[in-house]
Short mmCIF file of C-alpha atoms and ligand atoms in Angstrom, two decimals:
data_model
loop_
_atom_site.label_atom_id
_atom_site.label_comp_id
_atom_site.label_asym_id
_atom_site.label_seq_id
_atom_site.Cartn_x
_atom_site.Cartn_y
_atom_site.Cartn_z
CA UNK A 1 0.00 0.00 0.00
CA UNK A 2 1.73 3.14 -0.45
CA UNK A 3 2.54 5.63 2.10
CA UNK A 4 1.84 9.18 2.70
CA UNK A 5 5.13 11.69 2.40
CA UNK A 6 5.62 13.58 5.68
CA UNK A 7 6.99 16.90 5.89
CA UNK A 8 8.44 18.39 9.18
CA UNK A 9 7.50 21.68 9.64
CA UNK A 10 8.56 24.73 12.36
CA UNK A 11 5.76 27.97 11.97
CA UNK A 12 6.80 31.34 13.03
CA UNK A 13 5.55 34.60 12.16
CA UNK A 14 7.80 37.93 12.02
CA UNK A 15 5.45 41.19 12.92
CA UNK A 16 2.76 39.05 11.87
CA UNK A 17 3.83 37.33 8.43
CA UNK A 18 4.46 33.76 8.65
CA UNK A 19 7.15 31.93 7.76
CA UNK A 20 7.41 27.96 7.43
CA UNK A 21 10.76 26.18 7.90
CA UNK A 22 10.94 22.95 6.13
CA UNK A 23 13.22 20.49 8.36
CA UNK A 24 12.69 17.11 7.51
CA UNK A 25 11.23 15.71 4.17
CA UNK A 26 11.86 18.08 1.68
CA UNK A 27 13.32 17.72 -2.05
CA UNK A 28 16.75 16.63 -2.52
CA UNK A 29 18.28 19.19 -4.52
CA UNK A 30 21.82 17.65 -4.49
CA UNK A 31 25.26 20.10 -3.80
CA UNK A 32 26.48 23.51 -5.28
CA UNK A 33 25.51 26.81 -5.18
CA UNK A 34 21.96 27.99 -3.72
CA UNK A 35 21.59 29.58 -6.99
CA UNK A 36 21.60 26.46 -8.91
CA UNK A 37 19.75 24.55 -6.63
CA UNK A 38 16.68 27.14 -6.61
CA UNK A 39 16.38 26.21 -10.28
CA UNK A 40 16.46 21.90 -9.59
CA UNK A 41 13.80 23.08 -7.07
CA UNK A 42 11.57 25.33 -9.66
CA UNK A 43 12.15 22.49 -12.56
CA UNK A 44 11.90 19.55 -10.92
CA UNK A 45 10.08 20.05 -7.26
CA UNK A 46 7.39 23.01 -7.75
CA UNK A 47 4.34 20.44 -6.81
CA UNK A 48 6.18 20.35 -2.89
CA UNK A 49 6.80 24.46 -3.05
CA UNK A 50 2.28 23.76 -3.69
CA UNK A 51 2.13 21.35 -1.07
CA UNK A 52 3.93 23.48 1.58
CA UNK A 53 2.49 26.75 1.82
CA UNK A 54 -0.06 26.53 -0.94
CA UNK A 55 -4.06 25.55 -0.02
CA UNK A 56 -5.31 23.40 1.59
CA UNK A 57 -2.59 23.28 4.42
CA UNK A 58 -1.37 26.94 3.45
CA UNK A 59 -2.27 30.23 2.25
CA UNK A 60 -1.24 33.33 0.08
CA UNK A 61 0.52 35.19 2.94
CA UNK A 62 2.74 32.05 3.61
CA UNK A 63 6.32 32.13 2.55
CA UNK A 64 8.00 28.60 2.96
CA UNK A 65 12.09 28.20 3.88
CA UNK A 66 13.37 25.18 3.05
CA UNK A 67 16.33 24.00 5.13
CA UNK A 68 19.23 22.96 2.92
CA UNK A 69 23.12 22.27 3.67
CA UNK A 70 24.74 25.76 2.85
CA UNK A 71 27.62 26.21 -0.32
CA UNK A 72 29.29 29.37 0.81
CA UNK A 73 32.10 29.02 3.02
CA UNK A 74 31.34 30.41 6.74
CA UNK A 75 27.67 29.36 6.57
CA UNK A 76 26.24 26.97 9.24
CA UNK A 77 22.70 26.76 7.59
CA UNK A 78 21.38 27.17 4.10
CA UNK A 79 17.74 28.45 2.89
CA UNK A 80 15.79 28.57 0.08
CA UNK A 81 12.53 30.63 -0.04
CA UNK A 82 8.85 29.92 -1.46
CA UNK A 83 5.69 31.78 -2.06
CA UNK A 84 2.53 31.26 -3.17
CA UNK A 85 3.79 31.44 -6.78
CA UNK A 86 7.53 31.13 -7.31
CA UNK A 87 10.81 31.68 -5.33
CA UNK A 88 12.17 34.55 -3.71
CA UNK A 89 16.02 35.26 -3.69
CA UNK A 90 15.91 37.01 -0.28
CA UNK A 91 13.43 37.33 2.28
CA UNK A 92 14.04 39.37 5.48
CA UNK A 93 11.54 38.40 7.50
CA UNK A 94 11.81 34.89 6.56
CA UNK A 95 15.84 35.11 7.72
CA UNK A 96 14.61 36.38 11.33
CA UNK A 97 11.77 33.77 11.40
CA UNK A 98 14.36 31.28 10.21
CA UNK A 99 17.16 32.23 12.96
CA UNK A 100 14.15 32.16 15.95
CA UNK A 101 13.00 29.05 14.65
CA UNK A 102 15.88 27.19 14.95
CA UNK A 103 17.23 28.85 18.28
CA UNK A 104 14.03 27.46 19.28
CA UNK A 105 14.94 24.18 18.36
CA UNK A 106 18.24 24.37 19.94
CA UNK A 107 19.98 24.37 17.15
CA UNK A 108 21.93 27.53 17.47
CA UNK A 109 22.57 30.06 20.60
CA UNK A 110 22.87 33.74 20.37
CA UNK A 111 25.58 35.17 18.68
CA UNK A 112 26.54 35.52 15.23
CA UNK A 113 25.37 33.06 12.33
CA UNK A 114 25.70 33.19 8.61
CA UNK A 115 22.83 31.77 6.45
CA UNK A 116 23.43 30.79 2.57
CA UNK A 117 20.97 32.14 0.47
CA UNK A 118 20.48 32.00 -3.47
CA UNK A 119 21.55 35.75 -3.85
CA UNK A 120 24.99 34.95 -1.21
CA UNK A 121 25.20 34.58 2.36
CA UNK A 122 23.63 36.59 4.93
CA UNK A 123 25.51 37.49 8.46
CA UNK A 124 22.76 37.29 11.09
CA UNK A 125 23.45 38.06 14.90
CA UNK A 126 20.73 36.33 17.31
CA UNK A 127 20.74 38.88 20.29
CA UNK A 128 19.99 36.98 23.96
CA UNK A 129 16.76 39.76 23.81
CA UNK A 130 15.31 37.04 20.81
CA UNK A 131 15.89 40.45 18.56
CA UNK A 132 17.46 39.29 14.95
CA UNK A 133 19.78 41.52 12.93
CA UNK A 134 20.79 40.66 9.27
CA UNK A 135 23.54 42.21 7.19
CA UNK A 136 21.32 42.34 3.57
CA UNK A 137 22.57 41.90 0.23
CA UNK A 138 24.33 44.80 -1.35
CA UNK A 139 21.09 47.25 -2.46
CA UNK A 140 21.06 50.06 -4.88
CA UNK A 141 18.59 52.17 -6.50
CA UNK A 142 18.03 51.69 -10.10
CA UNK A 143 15.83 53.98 -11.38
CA UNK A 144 14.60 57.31 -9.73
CA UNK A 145 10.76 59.07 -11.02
CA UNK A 146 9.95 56.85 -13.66
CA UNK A 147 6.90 58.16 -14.33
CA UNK A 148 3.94 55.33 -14.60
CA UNK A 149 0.45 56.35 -16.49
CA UNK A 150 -2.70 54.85 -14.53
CA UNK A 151 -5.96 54.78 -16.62
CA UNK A 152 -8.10 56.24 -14.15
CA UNK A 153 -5.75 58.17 -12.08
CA UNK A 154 -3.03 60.02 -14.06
CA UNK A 155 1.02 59.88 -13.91
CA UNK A 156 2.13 58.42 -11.09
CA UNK A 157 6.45 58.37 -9.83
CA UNK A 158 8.26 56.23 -8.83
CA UNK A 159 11.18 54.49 -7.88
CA UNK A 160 12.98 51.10 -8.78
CA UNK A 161 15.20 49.90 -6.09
CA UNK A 162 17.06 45.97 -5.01
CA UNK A 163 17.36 44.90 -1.64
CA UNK A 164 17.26 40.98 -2.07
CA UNK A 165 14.07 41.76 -4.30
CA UNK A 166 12.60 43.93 -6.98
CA UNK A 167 10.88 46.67 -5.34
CA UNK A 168 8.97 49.77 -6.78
CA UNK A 169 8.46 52.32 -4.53
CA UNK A 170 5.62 55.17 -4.22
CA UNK A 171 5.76 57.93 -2.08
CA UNK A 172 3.61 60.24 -3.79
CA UNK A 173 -0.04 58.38 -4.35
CA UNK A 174 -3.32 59.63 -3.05
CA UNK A 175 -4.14 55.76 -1.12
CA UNK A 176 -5.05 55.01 2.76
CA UNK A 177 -2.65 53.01 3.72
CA UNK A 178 -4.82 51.37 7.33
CA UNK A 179 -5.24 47.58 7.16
CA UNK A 180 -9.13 48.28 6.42
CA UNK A 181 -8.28 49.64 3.12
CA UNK A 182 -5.99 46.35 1.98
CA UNK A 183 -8.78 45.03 -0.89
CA UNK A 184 -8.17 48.52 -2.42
CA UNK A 185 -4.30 48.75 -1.66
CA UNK A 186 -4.14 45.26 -3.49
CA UNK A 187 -5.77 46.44 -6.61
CA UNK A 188 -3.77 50.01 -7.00
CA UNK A 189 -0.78 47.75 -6.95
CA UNK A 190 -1.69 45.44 -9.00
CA UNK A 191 -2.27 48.12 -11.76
CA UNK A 192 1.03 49.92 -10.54
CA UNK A 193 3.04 45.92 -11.15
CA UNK A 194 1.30 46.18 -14.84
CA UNK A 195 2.03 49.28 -15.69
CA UNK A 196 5.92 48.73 -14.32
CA UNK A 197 6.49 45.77 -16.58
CA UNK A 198 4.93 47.22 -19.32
CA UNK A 199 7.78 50.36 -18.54
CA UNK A 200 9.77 47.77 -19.39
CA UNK A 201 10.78 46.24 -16.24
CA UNK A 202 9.27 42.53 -15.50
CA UNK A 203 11.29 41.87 -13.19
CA UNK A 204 9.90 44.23 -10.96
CA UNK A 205 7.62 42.09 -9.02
CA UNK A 206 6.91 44.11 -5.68
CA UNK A 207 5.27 47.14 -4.91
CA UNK A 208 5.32 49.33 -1.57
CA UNK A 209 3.71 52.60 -0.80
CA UNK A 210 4.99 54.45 1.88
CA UNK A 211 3.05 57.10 3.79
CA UNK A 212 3.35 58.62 7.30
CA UNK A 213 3.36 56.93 10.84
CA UNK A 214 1.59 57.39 13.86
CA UNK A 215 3.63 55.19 16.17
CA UNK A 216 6.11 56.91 18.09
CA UNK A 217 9.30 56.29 16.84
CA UNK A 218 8.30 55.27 13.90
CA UNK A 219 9.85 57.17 10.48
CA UNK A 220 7.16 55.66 8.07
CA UNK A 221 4.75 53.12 7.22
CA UNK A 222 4.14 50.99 4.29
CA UNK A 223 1.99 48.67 2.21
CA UNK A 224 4.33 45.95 0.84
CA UNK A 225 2.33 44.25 -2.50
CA UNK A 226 4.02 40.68 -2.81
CA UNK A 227 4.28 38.36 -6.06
CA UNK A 228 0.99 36.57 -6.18
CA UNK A 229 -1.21 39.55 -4.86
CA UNK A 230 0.10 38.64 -1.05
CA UNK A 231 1.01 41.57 1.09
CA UNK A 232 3.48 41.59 3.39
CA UNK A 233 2.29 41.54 7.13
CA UNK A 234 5.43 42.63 8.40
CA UNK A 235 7.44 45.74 7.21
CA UNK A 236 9.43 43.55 4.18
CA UNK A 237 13.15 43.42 4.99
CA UNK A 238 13.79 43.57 1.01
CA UNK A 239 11.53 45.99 0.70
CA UNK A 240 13.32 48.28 3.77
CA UNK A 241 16.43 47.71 2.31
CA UNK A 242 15.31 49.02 -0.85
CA UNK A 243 14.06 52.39 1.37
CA UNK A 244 17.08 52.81 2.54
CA UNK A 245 19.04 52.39 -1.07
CA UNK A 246 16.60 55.49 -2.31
CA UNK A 247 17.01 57.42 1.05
CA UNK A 248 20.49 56.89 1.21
CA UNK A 249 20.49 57.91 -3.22
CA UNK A 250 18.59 61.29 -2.15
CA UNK A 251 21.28 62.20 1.16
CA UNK A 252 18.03 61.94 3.29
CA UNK A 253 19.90 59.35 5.23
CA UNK A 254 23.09 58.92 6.42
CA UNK A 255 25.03 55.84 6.91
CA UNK A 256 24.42 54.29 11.04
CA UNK A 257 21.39 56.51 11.48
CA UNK A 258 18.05 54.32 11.98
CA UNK A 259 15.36 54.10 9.84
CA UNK A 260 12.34 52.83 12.11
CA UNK A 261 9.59 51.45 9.23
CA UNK A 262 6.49 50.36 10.44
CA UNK A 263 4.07 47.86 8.16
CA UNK A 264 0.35 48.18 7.74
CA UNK A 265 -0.17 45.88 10.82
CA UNK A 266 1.86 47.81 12.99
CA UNK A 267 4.73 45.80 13.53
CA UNK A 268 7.99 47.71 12.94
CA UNK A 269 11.78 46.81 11.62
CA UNK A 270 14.80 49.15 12.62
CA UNK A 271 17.28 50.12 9.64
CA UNK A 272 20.43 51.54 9.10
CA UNK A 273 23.44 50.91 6.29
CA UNK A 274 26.90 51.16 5.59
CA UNK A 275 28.18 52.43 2.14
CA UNK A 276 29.70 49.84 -0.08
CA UNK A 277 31.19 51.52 -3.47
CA UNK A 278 28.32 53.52 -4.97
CA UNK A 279 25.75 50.49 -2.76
CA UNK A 280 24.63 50.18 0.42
CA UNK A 281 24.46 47.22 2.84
CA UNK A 282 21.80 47.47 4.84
CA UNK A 283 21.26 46.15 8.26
CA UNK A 284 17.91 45.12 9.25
CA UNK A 285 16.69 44.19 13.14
CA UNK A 286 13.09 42.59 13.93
CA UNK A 287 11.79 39.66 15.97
CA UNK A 288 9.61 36.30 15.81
CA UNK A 289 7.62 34.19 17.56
CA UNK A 290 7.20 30.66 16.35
CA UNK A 291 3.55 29.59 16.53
CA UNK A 292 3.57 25.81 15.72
CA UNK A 293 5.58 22.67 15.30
CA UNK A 294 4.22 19.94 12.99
CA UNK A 295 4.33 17.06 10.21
CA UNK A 296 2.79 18.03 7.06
CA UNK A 297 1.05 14.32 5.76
CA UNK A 298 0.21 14.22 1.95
CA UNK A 299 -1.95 11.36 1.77
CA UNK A 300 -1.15 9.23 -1.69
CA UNK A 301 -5.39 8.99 -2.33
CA UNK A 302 -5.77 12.93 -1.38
CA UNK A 303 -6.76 14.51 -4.67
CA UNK A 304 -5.77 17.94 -3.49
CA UNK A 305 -2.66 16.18 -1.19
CA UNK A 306 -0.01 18.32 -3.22
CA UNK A 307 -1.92 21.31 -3.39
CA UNK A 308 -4.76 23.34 -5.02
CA UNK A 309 -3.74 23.55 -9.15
O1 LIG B 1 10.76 40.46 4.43
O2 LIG B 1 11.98 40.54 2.61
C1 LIG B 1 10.94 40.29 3.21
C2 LIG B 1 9.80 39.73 2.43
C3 LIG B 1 9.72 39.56 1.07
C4 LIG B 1 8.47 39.02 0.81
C5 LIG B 1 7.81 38.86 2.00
N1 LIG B 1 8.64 39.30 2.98
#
């Protein structure tokens, strides 16, 4: 009779967006660089990235992490992240749900760690408050006011930026950005993702609008619009390290100041960079809370066992 495949699973969520850690029962996608596995996984695999965080078991807002042995030298872990519809090269708030997850499982103590990721390795420092810092990939800005035409609303300007990710960023829009508002958010930047790739840049496959905080302390707030018409719960550690490329691009910030960037939920991320050549590296500090520890079964007879399709 044959079996069901079992999945081990660790849930967290970082200022609210979950992350799932994949520990036991995932792909084998053999040795060599992250950035050659993620394409073994995409070619060969997709149907588990489905199974894991897709429905029934998951949901849009779900970004998987699979556990893998690292390539780079100095790495003690490796990761690999998953959406709802593809694979992300970086994910922020995945690293610091990643790093809580397995200091939960005893698997590392505070202190420094370096995770492998598909775009390089990623320095991480577990502080002994649970607080996670992460040195980010080098980020830049790429374009500054490209100007976007929305039927319906007129030019809109904005900026293309890389922190891990592909972000375009709107400070200028006439939007609410309060959690009640979110249908609407979702469907200006949608239009906004369209109207980028038709500019000419498909790539570009996030969106965040930034508008004023309330919270004390807090710099700004955003709307982060994810591949796959997610949003981002938290404040998008991609996303803030594309803020800071632009802030740093305009002299609004300077390098070691903090950048305090609150998401639509209300959880906040603290921000600063150092200058690299004519880049930035940003560092990025949040926390996690792991929510649930389980096997994943995928019944052989279930018809919907590897996901929704
Ligand atoms: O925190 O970098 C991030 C992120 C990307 C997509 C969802 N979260």
């Amino acid at each position: 009779m044959a079996t069901s495949h079992l999945i081990k699973i660790l849930d967290s969520h970082t200022g609210g967006e979950p992350t799932r850690l994949v520990l036991e029962g995932g792909p084998d996608l053999g040795p060599g660089p992250l950035s050659e596995r993620v394409k073994g996984f995409k070619e060969k695999h997709d149907r588990f990235r489905a199974a894991v965080v897709g429905e029934p078991r998951g949901s849009e807002a779900v970004v998987g992490a699979l556990l893998v042995e690292p390539h780079e030298k100095g790495c003690q872990f490796g990761v690999i992240f998953f959406n709802n519809v593809g694979y992300l090269g970086m994910c922020g708030h995945g690293i610091i749900g990643a790093v809580v997850s397995l200091a939960h499982l005893g698997r590392l103590k505070p202190g420094p760690v370096k995770l492998d990721t598909p775009v390089g390795p990623i320095a991480v420092t577990l502080q002994a408050s649970g607080e996670v810092s992460f040195e980010n990939v080098p980020s830049y800005r790429k374009h500054q006011n490209l100007e976007l035409y929305l039927p319906g609303v007129g030019d809109v300007m904005c900026d293309l930026a890389w922190g891990g990710n592909w972000f375009c960023l709107i400070e200028n829009h006439d939007q609410t950005l309060e959690r009640s508002n979110v249908a609407q958010l979702t469907d200006y930047c949608a239009r906004i993702r369209q109207a980028v790739s038709d500019s000419g840049f498909p790539e570009v496959d996030h969106v965040e609008l930034f508008g004023p905080s309330q919270k004390p302390g807090a710099n700004s707030k955003n709307f982060v619009f994810c591949p796959g018409k997610a949003y981002d719960r938290s404040p998008c550690g991609t996303g803030t390290s594309a803020k800071l490329a632009c802030l740093a691009a305009d002299g609004k910030l300077e390098p070691g100041a903090e950048w305090v960037q609150e998401s639509i939920v209300g959880s906040v991320f603290r921000a600063k960079y150092r200058k690299q050549g004519d880049k930035i590296i940003p560092t990025i500090t949040g926390t996690a809370h792991v929510t649930a520890e389980a096997t994943l079964i995928l019944q052989p007879n279930d018809p919907f066992g590897w996901g929704l399709h």
